[in-house]
Amino acid sequence: MTRAAANPCRKSVRILGVRSGIGGRDPGAVGAVDGLMNSTLVTRLRAGGLDARWGEVLQPDTGSTEPFATMTSFAPQIAQAVRRTAEAGATPLVIGGDHSCAIGTWSGVHAARRGHGPVGLLWIDAHLDSHTPETSHTGLIYGMPLASLLGHGAPAFTDCLTPEPKLRPEHVCVFGARSYEPEERALLERLGVRVIGMNEIERRGIEASFDEALAIVRAAAGGYGVTVDLDALDPRDAPGVGTPAPGGLRAGALVSALAQVGADAGLVALEIAEYNPGRDRRGITRQHAVALAASALGATKSEARRRIVRVA
Ligand SMILES: [Mn+2]
């Protein structure tokens, strides 16, 4: 008997690749999908008891070089792929791409969970990603996805799939922030989004801080998602990102914290963005990305269970 037959309740994870760096300053995140395909990601998730495999890999239409125009048609494509995956009963694991992919990912999750209630989102990031085209200093889309999902910004993004906010401020928590402009901080404050920055995490400890963050997103009736911008990690652990910011989370501490998510049935989707293989050193960012995904999807604690099944 195969292990799959012995354990028909294995959680199904479909990995969706977003092969794009059009939203960032450094297009290097376009290499993330191929970098993670050539990693231990799938074997690690399977070894942890999950039915994990790659699904669709999406890439933007190369006909246009204007990022706003490109993203206007690409974000709904990401959203539809995520929606199809979630509606088929699998947990989507979206591998960015620069973090502008989140506009599509969480619009798709919103659509898939429509009948269940609003979805919470834990946004783990060094930055707030909460600019609008009016406040942005750079015009880069990877600085705008959270504002867009909250219903603020370019209509092309706020109206992805449907013209409505995809997230409610009371169900969103930003975790690990330490580098941002006053305008985006002001937007989140005005909306009432809880931001747990690095100063606070250092003062209170990651465990107490993460407990609060998880309680906020878990309160959403439609389940919750987690998006990890790898620049949330300290550059010592994650040099392979486009926009590193000193003073971040240590990888081991975040992997431990995310184990709570993995042990929970409420996770509806996971996203890991901003891996930039060209800036990585000896693959350490990639290794930590795999460990974060395994922990958040609950692929770490099933080793013992598998041994018991085999013995039985
Ligand atoms: Mn980000």
PDB file of C-alpha atoms and ligand atoms in Angstrom:
ATOM      1  CA  MET A   1       0.000   0.000   0.000  1.00  0.00           C
ATOM      2  CA  THR A   2       1.328   3.411  -0.859  1.00  0.00           C
ATOM      3  CA  ARG A   3       1.606   6.056   1.749  1.00  0.00           C
ATOM      4  CA  ALA A   4      -1.003   8.137  -0.113  1.00  0.00           C
ATOM      5  CA  ALA A   5      -3.527   5.333   0.238  1.00  0.00           C
ATOM      6  CA  ALA A   6      -2.620   4.817   3.873  1.00  0.00           C
ATOM      7  CA  ASN A   7      -3.249   8.467   4.608  1.00  0.00           C
ATOM      8  CA  PRO A   8      -5.967   9.844   2.331  1.00  0.00           C
ATOM      9  CA  CYS A   9      -6.329  12.994   4.457  1.00  0.00           C
ATOM     10  CA  ARG A  10      -2.990  14.455   3.415  1.00  0.00           C
ATOM     11  CA  LYS A  11      -3.315  18.183   2.861  1.00  0.00           C
ATOM     12  CA  SER A  12      -3.017  19.077  -0.801  1.00  0.00           C
ATOM     13  CA  VAL A  13      -0.690  21.987  -1.620  1.00  0.00           C
ATOM     14  CA  ARG A  14      -0.404  23.403  -5.148  1.00  0.00           C
ATOM     15  CA  ILE A  15       2.587  25.617  -5.796  1.00  0.00           C
ATOM     16  CA  LEU A  16       1.830  28.450  -8.209  1.00  0.00           C
ATOM     17  CA  GLY A  17       4.775  30.333  -9.675  1.00  0.00           C
ATOM     18  CA  VAL A  18       4.665  34.014 -10.557  1.00  0.00           C
ATOM     19  CA  ARG A  19       7.697  34.517 -12.781  1.00  0.00           C
ATOM     20  CA  SER A  20       7.788  38.312 -12.684  1.00  0.00           C
ATOM     21  CA  GLY A  21       9.889  41.164 -11.376  1.00  0.00           C
ATOM     22  CA  ILE A  22       8.010  43.973 -13.096  1.00  0.00           C
ATOM     23  CA  GLY A  23       6.800  45.555  -9.855  1.00  0.00           C
ATOM     24  CA  GLY A  24      10.241  46.080  -8.338  1.00  0.00           C
ATOM     25  CA  ARG A  25      13.265  48.261  -8.788  1.00  0.00           C
ATOM     26  CA  ASP A  26      15.521  45.248  -9.336  1.00  0.00           C
ATOM     27  CA  PRO A  27      13.903  42.710 -11.704  1.00  0.00           C
ATOM     28  CA  GLY A  28      15.880  39.851 -10.099  1.00  0.00           C
ATOM     29  CA  ALA A  29      12.784  38.389  -8.431  1.00  0.00           C
ATOM     30  CA  VAL A  30      11.853  37.034 -11.870  1.00  0.00           C
ATOM     31  CA  GLY A  31      14.337  34.215 -11.112  1.00  0.00           C
ATOM     32  CA  ALA A  32      12.673  33.138  -7.871  1.00  0.00           C
ATOM     33  CA  VAL A  33      10.372  30.506  -9.354  1.00  0.00           C
ATOM     34  CA  ASP A  34      13.172  28.712 -11.168  1.00  0.00           C
ATOM     35  CA  GLY A  35      15.427  29.080  -8.135  1.00  0.00           C
ATOM     36  CA  LEU A  36      12.851  27.404  -5.920  1.00  0.00           C
ATOM     37  CA  MET A  37      12.006  24.738  -8.496  1.00  0.00           C
ATOM     38  CA  ASN A  38      15.648  23.739  -8.213  1.00  0.00           C
ATOM     39  CA  SER A  39      15.430  23.510  -4.446  1.00  0.00           C
ATOM     40  CA  THR A  40      14.272  21.036  -1.829  1.00  0.00           C
ATOM     41  CA  LEU A  41      10.852  22.745  -1.622  1.00  0.00           C
ATOM     42  CA  VAL A  42       8.665  19.927  -2.983  1.00  0.00           C
ATOM     43  CA  THR A  43      10.607  17.087  -1.386  1.00  0.00           C
ATOM     44  CA  ARG A  44      10.590  18.908   1.940  1.00  0.00           C
ATOM     45  CA  LEU A  45       6.818  19.432   1.857  1.00  0.00           C
ATOM     46  CA  ARG A  46       6.228  15.811   0.810  1.00  0.00           C
ATOM     47  CA  ALA A  47       8.558  14.507   3.488  1.00  0.00           C
ATOM     48  CA  GLY A  48       6.441  16.472   5.932  1.00  0.00           C
ATOM     49  CA  GLY A  49       3.343  14.559   4.879  1.00  0.00           C
ATOM     50  CA  LEU A  50       1.805  16.965   2.364  1.00  0.00           C
ATOM     51  CA  ASP A  51       0.558  16.158  -1.131  1.00  0.00           C
ATOM     52  CA  ALA A  52       2.630  18.961  -2.689  1.00  0.00           C
ATOM     53  CA  ARG A  53       3.316  19.611  -6.350  1.00  0.00           C
ATOM     54  CA  TRP A  54       3.877  22.456  -8.740  1.00  0.00           C
ATOM     55  CA  GLY A  55       0.833  23.778 -10.566  1.00  0.00           C
ATOM     56  CA  GLU A  56       0.697  26.651 -13.009  1.00  0.00           C
ATOM     57  CA  VAL A  57       3.611  29.012 -13.602  1.00  0.00           C
ATOM     58  CA  LEU A  58       2.424  32.413 -14.767  1.00  0.00           C
ATOM     59  CA  GLN A  59       4.358  35.140 -16.455  1.00  0.00           C
ATOM     60  CA  PRO A  60       3.295  38.565 -17.673  1.00  0.00           C
ATOM     61  CA  ASP A  61       2.701  39.343 -21.304  1.00  0.00           C
ATOM     62  CA  THR A  62       6.005  40.613 -22.627  1.00  0.00           C
ATOM     63  CA  GLY A  63       4.228  42.751 -25.250  1.00  0.00           C
ATOM     64  CA  SER A  64       4.174  45.765 -22.953  1.00  0.00           C
ATOM     65  CA  THR A  65       7.098  47.156 -21.012  1.00  0.00           C
ATOM     66  CA  GLU A  66       5.008  49.595 -19.005  1.00  0.00           C
ATOM     67  CA  PRO A  67       4.611  47.992 -15.568  1.00  0.00           C
ATOM     68  CA  PHE A  68       1.172  49.467 -14.725  1.00  0.00           C
ATOM     69  CA  ALA A  69      -0.327  48.323 -18.028  1.00  0.00           C
ATOM     70  CA  THR A  70       1.292  44.910 -17.709  1.00  0.00           C
ATOM     71  CA  MET A  71       0.147  44.411 -14.137  1.00  0.00           C
ATOM     72  CA  THR A  72      -3.395  45.530 -14.961  1.00  0.00           C
ATOM     73  CA  SER A  73      -3.860  42.391 -17.050  1.00  0.00           C
ATOM     74  CA  PHE A  74      -1.457  40.133 -15.127  1.00  0.00           C
ATOM     75  CA  ALA A  75      -2.892  40.539 -11.617  1.00  0.00           C
ATOM     76  CA  PRO A  76      -6.291  39.065 -12.609  1.00  0.00           C
ATOM     77  CA  GLN A  77      -4.502  36.121 -14.232  1.00  0.00           C
ATOM     78  CA  ILE A  78      -2.726  35.401 -10.956  1.00  0.00           C
ATOM     79  CA  ALA A  79      -6.019  35.839  -9.119  1.00  0.00           C
ATOM     80  CA  GLN A  80      -7.878  33.375 -11.341  1.00  0.00           C
ATOM     81  CA  ALA A  81      -5.166  30.742 -10.970  1.00  0.00           C
ATOM     82  CA  VAL A  82      -5.230  31.111  -7.181  1.00  0.00           C
ATOM     83  CA  ARG A  83      -9.012  31.039  -7.176  1.00  0.00           C
ATOM     84  CA  ARG A  84      -9.162  27.849  -9.273  1.00  0.00           C
ATOM     85  CA  THR A  85      -6.634  26.168  -7.014  1.00  0.00           C
ATOM     86  CA  ALA A  86      -8.427  27.091  -3.801  1.00  0.00           C
ATOM     87  CA  GLU A  87     -11.836  26.159  -5.199  1.00  0.00           C
ATOM     88  CA  ALA A  88     -10.442  22.751  -6.166  1.00  0.00           C
ATOM     89  CA  GLY A  89      -9.719  22.164  -2.495  1.00  0.00           C
ATOM     90  CA  ALA A  90      -5.948  22.645  -2.487  1.00  0.00           C
ATOM     91  CA  THR A  91      -3.988  25.150  -0.442  1.00  0.00           C
ATOM     92  CA  PRO A  92      -2.282  27.565  -2.854  1.00  0.00           C
ATOM     93  CA  LEU A  93       1.390  28.275  -2.177  1.00  0.00           C
ATOM     94  CA  VAL A  94       2.216  31.256  -4.368  1.00  0.00           C
ATOM     95  CA  ILE A  95       5.886  31.812  -5.126  1.00  0.00           C
ATOM     96  CA  GLY A  96       6.584  35.360  -6.335  1.00  0.00           C
ATOM     97  CA  GLY A  97       7.936  37.273  -8.092  1.00  0.00           C
ATOM     98  CA  ASP A  98       8.185  40.681  -6.607  1.00  0.00           C
ATOM     99  CA  HIS A  99       5.551  41.384  -3.960  1.00  0.00           C
ATOM    100  CA  SER A 100       3.138  43.050  -6.403  1.00  0.00           C
ATOM    101  CA  CYS A 101       1.932  39.474  -7.042  1.00  0.00           C
ATOM    102  CA  ALA A 102      -0.002  39.840  -3.768  1.00  0.00           C
ATOM    103  CA  ILE A 103      -2.600  41.969  -5.565  1.00  0.00           C
ATOM    104  CA  GLY A 104      -3.529  38.909  -7.609  1.00  0.00           C
ATOM    105  CA  THR A 105      -3.023  36.275  -4.924  1.00  0.00           C
ATOM    106  CA  TRP A 106      -5.301  37.780  -2.301  1.00  0.00           C
ATOM    107  CA  SER A 107      -7.903  38.941  -4.813  1.00  0.00           C
ATOM    108  CA  GLY A 108      -8.122  35.299  -5.900  1.00  0.00           C
ATOM    109  CA  VAL A 109      -8.374  34.053  -2.324  1.00  0.00           C
ATOM    110  CA  HIS A 110     -11.086  36.640  -1.664  1.00  0.00           C
ATOM    111  CA  ALA A 111     -13.066  35.315  -4.634  1.00  0.00           C
ATOM    112  CA  ALA A 112     -12.629  31.680  -3.610  1.00  0.00           C
ATOM    113  CA  ARG A 113     -13.757  32.357  -0.031  1.00  0.00           C
ATOM    114  CA  ARG A 114     -16.693  34.592  -0.978  1.00  0.00           C
ATOM    115  CA  GLY A 115     -19.280  32.310   0.581  1.00  0.00           C
ATOM    116  CA  HIS A 116     -17.331  31.868   3.820  1.00  0.00           C
ATOM    117  CA  GLY A 117     -16.749  35.430   4.946  1.00  0.00           C
ATOM    118  CA  PRO A 118     -13.886  37.916   4.962  1.00  0.00           C
ATOM    119  CA  VAL A 119     -10.319  36.608   4.870  1.00  0.00           C
ATOM    120  CA  GLY A 120      -7.623  37.774   7.281  1.00  0.00           C
ATOM    121  CA  LEU A 121      -4.061  38.413   6.141  1.00  0.00           C
ATOM    122  CA  LEU A 122      -0.785  38.368   8.025  1.00  0.00           C
ATOM    123  CA  TRP A 123       1.656  40.560   6.078  1.00  0.00           C
ATOM    124  CA  ILE A 124       5.223  39.696   7.117  1.00  0.00           C
ATOM    125  CA  ASP A 125       7.499  42.340   5.606  1.00  0.00           C
ATOM    126  CA  ALA A 126      10.240  44.901   6.328  1.00  0.00           C
ATOM    127  CA  HIS A 127       8.092  47.421   4.472  1.00  0.00           C
ATOM    128  CA  LEU A 128       4.445  48.457   4.591  1.00  0.00           C
ATOM    129  CA  ASP A 129       3.736  48.125   0.839  1.00  0.00           C
ATOM    130  CA  SER A 130       0.951  50.642   1.415  1.00  0.00           C
ATOM    131  CA  HIS A 131       1.624  53.434  -1.028  1.00  0.00           C
ATOM    132  CA  THR A 132      -0.840  54.670  -3.608  1.00  0.00           C
ATOM    133  CA  PRO A 133       0.326  56.106  -6.942  1.00  0.00           C
ATOM    134  CA  GLU A 134      -0.230  59.556  -5.389  1.00  0.00           C
ATOM    135  CA  THR A 135       2.014  58.988  -2.348  1.00  0.00           C
ATOM    136  CA  SER A 136       4.666  56.710  -3.870  1.00  0.00           C
ATOM    137  CA  HIS A 137       8.162  58.197  -4.097  1.00  0.00           C
ATOM    138  CA  THR A 138       9.220  55.670  -6.736  1.00  0.00           C
ATOM    139  CA  GLY A 139       6.066  54.720  -8.664  1.00  0.00           C
ATOM    140  CA  LEU A 140       7.012  51.059  -8.189  1.00  0.00           C
ATOM    141  CA  ILE A 141       4.068  48.665  -7.865  1.00  0.00           C
ATOM    142  CA  TYR A 142       5.735  46.436  -5.272  1.00  0.00           C
ATOM    143  CA  GLY A 143       5.276  49.310  -2.821  1.00  0.00           C
ATOM    144  CA  MET A 144       1.494  49.335  -3.343  1.00  0.00           C
ATOM    145  CA  PRO A 145      -0.080  45.866  -2.965  1.00  0.00           C
ATOM    146  CA  LEU A 146      -1.393  46.138   0.605  1.00  0.00           C
ATOM    147  CA  ALA A 147      -2.997  49.542  -0.023  1.00  0.00           C
ATOM    148  CA  SER A 148      -4.559  48.152  -3.212  1.00  0.00           C
ATOM    149  CA  LEU A 149      -6.026  45.139  -1.411  1.00  0.00           C
ATOM    150  CA  LEU A 150      -7.485  47.458   1.235  1.00  0.00           C
ATOM    151  CA  GLY A 151      -9.202  49.404  -1.568  1.00  0.00           C
ATOM    152  CA  HIS A 152      -6.797  52.345  -1.917  1.00  0.00           C
ATOM    153  CA  GLY A 153      -4.798  53.150  -5.010  1.00  0.00           C
ATOM    154  CA  ALA A 154      -5.014  52.627  -8.740  1.00  0.00           C
ATOM    155  CA  PRO A 155      -8.452  51.296  -9.794  1.00  0.00           C
ATOM    156  CA  ALA A 156      -6.667  48.836 -12.070  1.00  0.00           C
ATOM    157  CA  PHE A 157      -5.405  47.112  -8.908  1.00  0.00           C
ATOM    158  CA  THR A 158      -8.147  47.812  -6.355  1.00  0.00           C
ATOM    159  CA  ASP A 159     -10.662  46.436  -8.872  1.00  0.00           C
ATOM    160  CA  CYS A 160      -8.773  43.199  -9.592  1.00  0.00           C
ATOM    161  CA  LEU A 161     -11.526  40.628 -10.398  1.00  0.00           C
ATOM    162  CA  THR A 162     -14.159  42.704  -8.574  1.00  0.00           C
ATOM    163  CA  PRO A 163     -14.425  46.437  -7.756  1.00  0.00           C
ATOM    164  CA  GLU A 164     -14.318  46.161  -3.972  1.00  0.00           C
ATOM    165  CA  PRO A 165     -11.752  45.999  -1.153  1.00  0.00           C
ATOM    166  CA  LYS A 166     -10.406  42.462  -0.746  1.00  0.00           C
ATOM    167  CA  LEU A 167      -9.318  42.884   2.874  1.00  0.00           C
ATOM    168  CA  ARG A 168     -10.844  44.533   5.921  1.00  0.00           C
ATOM    169  CA  PRO A 169      -8.408  46.594   8.013  1.00  0.00           C
ATOM    170  CA  GLU A 170      -9.454  44.892  11.254  1.00  0.00           C
ATOM    171  CA  HIS A 171      -8.389  41.490   9.862  1.00  0.00           C
ATOM    172  CA  VAL A 172      -4.940  42.583   8.653  1.00  0.00           C
ATOM    173  CA  CYS A 173      -1.695  42.688  10.625  1.00  0.00           C
ATOM    174  CA  VAL A 174       1.708  43.806   9.328  1.00  0.00           C
ATOM    175  CA  PHE A 175       4.571  42.064  11.118  1.00  0.00           C
ATOM    176  CA  GLY A 176       8.280  42.930  11.089  1.00  0.00           C
ATOM    177  CA  ALA A 177       8.099  46.399   9.508  1.00  0.00           C
ATOM    178  CA  ARG A 178      11.044  48.751   9.923  1.00  0.00           C
ATOM    179  CA  SER A 179      11.492  50.707   6.687  1.00  0.00           C
ATOM    180  CA  TYR A 180       8.693  52.871   5.334  1.00  0.00           C
ATOM    181  CA  GLU A 181       7.563  56.366   4.406  1.00  0.00           C
ATOM    182  CA  PRO A 182       5.224  58.477   6.564  1.00  0.00           C
ATOM    183  CA  GLU A 183       2.467  58.558   3.929  1.00  0.00           C
ATOM    184  CA  GLU A 184       1.956  54.786   3.916  1.00  0.00           C
ATOM    185  CA  ARG A 185       2.141  54.620   7.695  1.00  0.00           C
ATOM    186  CA  ALA A 186      -0.510  57.349   7.819  1.00  0.00           C
ATOM    187  CA  LEU A 187      -2.817  55.380   5.503  1.00  0.00           C
ATOM    188  CA  LEU A 188      -2.617  52.243   7.650  1.00  0.00           C
ATOM    189  CA  GLU A 189      -3.131  54.302  10.821  1.00  0.00           C
ATOM    190  CA  ARG A 190      -6.158  56.027   9.342  1.00  0.00           C
ATOM    191  CA  LEU A 191      -7.625  52.643   8.352  1.00  0.00           C
ATOM    192  CA  GLY A 192      -6.820  51.082  11.719  1.00  0.00           C
ATOM    193  CA  VAL A 193      -4.466  48.346  10.461  1.00  0.00           C
ATOM    194  CA  ARG A 194      -2.318  46.957  13.272  1.00  0.00           C
ATOM    195  CA  VAL A 195       1.395  47.269  12.473  1.00  0.00           C
ATOM    196  CA  ILE A 196       3.755  45.319  14.720  1.00  0.00           C
ATOM    197  CA  GLY A 197       7.161  46.745  13.875  1.00  0.00           C
ATOM    198  CA  MET A 198      10.614  45.391  14.681  1.00  0.00           C
ATOM    199  CA  ASN A 199      11.073  47.768  17.623  1.00  0.00           C
ATOM    200  CA  GLU A 200       7.970  46.363  19.255  1.00  0.00           C
ATOM    201  CA  ILE A 201       8.908  42.757  18.414  1.00  0.00           C
ATOM    202  CA  GLU A 202      12.310  43.282  20.039  1.00  0.00           C
ATOM    203  CA  ARG A 203      10.719  44.821  23.101  1.00  0.00           C
ATOM    204  CA  ARG A 204       7.948  42.241  23.611  1.00  0.00           C
ATOM    205  CA  GLY A 205       9.622  39.186  22.096  1.00  0.00           C
ATOM    206  CA  ILE A 206       8.583  37.437  18.900  1.00  0.00           C
ATOM    207  CA  GLU A 207       6.313  34.919  20.637  1.00  0.00           C
ATOM    208  CA  ALA A 208       3.991  37.408  22.327  1.00  0.00           C
ATOM    209  CA  SER A 209       4.032  39.664  19.261  1.00  0.00           C
ATOM    210  CA  PHE A 210       3.250  36.814  16.877  1.00  0.00           C
ATOM    211  CA  ASP A 211       0.438  35.557  19.129  1.00  0.00           C
ATOM    212  CA  GLU A 212      -1.230  38.946  18.843  1.00  0.00           C
ATOM    213  CA  ALA A 213      -0.721  39.078  15.073  1.00  0.00           C
ATOM    214  CA  LEU A 214      -2.220  35.631  14.623  1.00  0.00           C
ATOM    215  CA  ALA A 215      -5.204  36.446  16.847  1.00  0.00           C
ATOM    216  CA  ILE A 216      -6.018  39.437  14.616  1.00  0.00           C
ATOM    217  CA  VAL A 217      -6.024  37.499  11.346  1.00  0.00           C
ATOM    218  CA  ARG A 218      -7.647  34.389  12.827  1.00  0.00           C
ATOM    219  CA  ALA A 219     -10.681  36.444  13.841  1.00  0.00           C
ATOM    220  CA  ALA A 220     -11.758  36.654  10.178  1.00  0.00           C
ATOM    221  CA  ALA A 221     -14.667  34.292   9.462  1.00  0.00           C
ATOM    222  CA  GLY A 222     -13.348  33.189   6.048  1.00  0.00           C
ATOM    223  CA  GLY A 223      -9.989  31.904   7.268  1.00  0.00           C
ATOM    224  CA  TYR A 224      -6.674  33.667   6.877  1.00  0.00           C
ATOM    225  CA  GLY A 225      -3.617  33.832   4.697  1.00  0.00           C
ATOM    226  CA  VAL A 226       0.039  34.593   5.252  1.00  0.00           C
ATOM    227  CA  THR A 227       2.256  36.515   2.850  1.00  0.00           C
ATOM    228  CA  VAL A 228       5.988  36.469   3.543  1.00  0.00           C
ATOM    229  CA  ASP A 229       8.195  39.063   1.904  1.00  0.00           C
ATOM    230  CA  LEU A 230      11.619  37.506   2.468  1.00  0.00           C
ATOM    231  CA  ASP A 231      13.037  40.960   3.217  1.00  0.00           C
ATOM    232  CA  ALA A 232      11.260  40.681   6.572  1.00  0.00           C
ATOM    233  CA  LEU A 233      14.203  38.480   7.506  1.00  0.00           C
ATOM    234  CA  ASP A 234      17.455  40.025   8.612  1.00  0.00           C
ATOM    235  CA  PRO A 235      19.913  40.372   5.702  1.00  0.00           C
ATOM    236  CA  ARG A 236      22.282  38.050   7.586  1.00  0.00           C
ATOM    237  CA  ASP A 237      19.739  35.271   6.980  1.00  0.00           C
ATOM    238  CA  ALA A 238      18.238  36.512   3.708  1.00  0.00           C
ATOM    239  CA  PRO A 239      20.707  38.434   1.551  1.00  0.00           C
ATOM    240  CA  GLY A 240      18.852  37.210  -1.551  1.00  0.00           C
ATOM    241  CA  VAL A 241      16.174  39.907  -1.757  1.00  0.00           C
ATOM    242  CA  GLY A 242      15.825  43.046  -3.851  1.00  0.00           C
ATOM    243  CA  THR A 243      15.315  45.505  -1.001  1.00  0.00           C
ATOM    244  CA  PRO A 244      17.196  44.346   2.118  1.00  0.00           C
ATOM    245  CA  ALA A 245      16.669  46.237   5.391  1.00  0.00           C
ATOM    246  CA  PRO A 246      18.938  45.711   8.408  1.00  0.00           C
ATOM    247  CA  GLY A 247      17.533  44.755  11.791  1.00  0.00           C
ATOM    248  CA  GLY A 248      15.033  42.110  10.721  1.00  0.00           C
ATOM    249  CA  LEU A 249      13.609  38.843  12.014  1.00  0.00           C
ATOM    250  CA  ARG A 250      15.984  35.928  12.432  1.00  0.00           C
ATOM    251  CA  ALA A 251      14.997  33.002  10.215  1.00  0.00           C
ATOM    252  CA  GLY A 252      14.925  30.405  12.993  1.00  0.00           C
ATOM    253  CA  ALA A 253      12.633  32.538  15.128  1.00  0.00           C
ATOM    254  CA  LEU A 254      10.194  33.119  12.268  1.00  0.00           C
ATOM    255  CA  VAL A 255      10.208  29.419  11.313  1.00  0.00           C
ATOM    256  CA  SER A 256       9.310  28.590  14.934  1.00  0.00           C
ATOM    257  CA  ALA A 257       6.563  31.208  15.060  1.00  0.00           C
ATOM    258  CA  LEU A 258       5.043  30.005  11.784  1.00  0.00           C
ATOM    259  CA  ALA A 259       4.709  26.483  13.192  1.00  0.00           C
ATOM    260  CA  GLN A 260       1.577  27.787  14.922  1.00  0.00           C
ATOM    261  CA  VAL A 261       0.132  28.520  11.490  1.00  0.00           C
ATOM    262  CA  GLY A 262       1.088  25.052  10.284  1.00  0.00           C
ATOM    263  CA  ALA A 263      -0.719  23.463  13.208  1.00  0.00           C
ATOM    264  CA  ASP A 264      -3.889  25.413  12.417  1.00  0.00           C
ATOM    265  CA  ALA A 265      -6.697  24.475  10.037  1.00  0.00           C
ATOM    266  CA  GLY A 266      -7.507  28.110   9.248  1.00  0.00           C
ATOM    267  CA  LEU A 267      -4.732  28.799   6.718  1.00  0.00           C
ATOM    268  CA  VAL A 268      -6.275  29.284   3.256  1.00  0.00           C
ATOM    269  CA  ALA A 269      -3.156  30.264   1.288  1.00  0.00           C
ATOM    270  CA  LEU A 270       0.528  31.080   1.678  1.00  0.00           C
ATOM    271  CA  GLU A 271       2.674  33.397  -0.408  1.00  0.00           C
ATOM    272  CA  ILE A 272       6.457  33.761  -0.424  1.00  0.00           C
ATOM    273  CA  ALA A 273       7.728  36.733  -2.381  1.00  0.00           C
ATOM    274  CA  GLU A 274      10.861  38.658  -3.322  1.00  0.00           C
ATOM    275  CA  TYR A 275      13.403  35.844  -3.523  1.00  0.00           C
ATOM    276  CA  ASN A 276      16.238  37.186  -5.667  1.00  0.00           C
ATOM    277  CA  PRO A 277      18.625  34.323  -6.514  1.00  0.00           C
ATOM    278  CA  GLY A 278      21.223  36.657  -8.017  1.00  0.00           C
ATOM    279  CA  ARG A 279      21.762  38.275  -4.619  1.00  0.00           C
ATOM    280  CA  ASP A 280      21.669  35.068  -2.582  1.00  0.00           C
ATOM    281  CA  ARG A 281      24.805  33.731  -0.913  1.00  0.00           C
ATOM    282  CA  ARG A 282      25.357  29.978  -0.942  1.00  0.00           C
ATOM    283  CA  GLY A 283      21.607  29.464  -1.208  1.00  0.00           C
ATOM    284  CA  ILE A 284      20.903  30.448   2.398  1.00  0.00           C
ATOM    285  CA  THR A 285      17.918  32.649   1.527  1.00  0.00           C
ATOM    286  CA  ARG A 286      16.471  29.800  -0.506  1.00  0.00           C
ATOM    287  CA  GLN A 287      16.972  27.327   2.341  1.00  0.00           C
ATOM    288  CA  HIS A 288      15.203  29.641   4.744  1.00  0.00           C
ATOM    289  CA  ALA A 289      12.372  30.192   2.246  1.00  0.00           C
ATOM    290  CA  VAL A 290      11.843  26.418   2.082  1.00  0.00           C
ATOM    291  CA  ALA A 291      11.887  26.134   5.875  1.00  0.00           C
ATOM    292  CA  LEU A 292       9.374  28.983   6.261  1.00  0.00           C
ATOM    293  CA  ALA A 293       6.999  27.361   3.763  1.00  0.00           C
ATOM    294  CA  ALA A 294       7.307  23.944   5.421  1.00  0.00           C
ATOM    295  CA  SER A 295       6.624  25.401   8.846  1.00  0.00           C
ATOM    296  CA  ALA A 296       3.622  27.517   7.814  1.00  0.00           C
ATOM    297  CA  LEU A 297       2.071  24.620   5.871  1.00  0.00           C
ATOM    298  CA  GLY A 298       2.507  22.182   8.744  1.00  0.00           C
ATOM    299  CA  ALA A 299       5.097  20.009   7.005  1.00  0.00           C
ATOM    300  CA  THR A 300       7.449  19.883   9.951  1.00  0.00           C
ATOM    301  CA  LYS A 301       5.550  18.015  12.612  1.00  0.00           C
ATOM    302  CA  SER A 302       4.361  15.055  10.592  1.00  0.00           C
ATOM    303  CA  GLU A 303       7.708  13.241  10.509  1.00  0.00           C
ATOM    304  CA  ALA A 304       6.865  11.476  13.758  1.00  0.00           C
ATOM    305  CA  ARG A 305       3.376  10.593  12.539  1.00  0.00           C
ATOM    306  CA  ARG A 306       4.790   9.124   9.342  1.00  0.00           C
ATOM    307  CA  ARG A 307       7.148   6.911  11.274  1.00  0.00           C
ATOM    308  CA  ILE A 308       4.233   5.635  13.321  1.00  0.00           C
ATOM    309  CA  VAL A 309       2.195   4.908  10.171  1.00  0.00           C
ATOM    310  CA  ARG A 310       5.105   2.995   8.666  1.00  0.00           C
ATOM    311  CA  VAL A 311       5.628   0.910  11.762  1.00  0.00           C
ATOM    312  CA  ALA A 312       1.897   0.200  11.932  1.00  0.00           C
TER     313      ALA A 312
HETATM  314 MN    MN B   1       6.722  43.552   0.422  1.00  0.00          MN
END
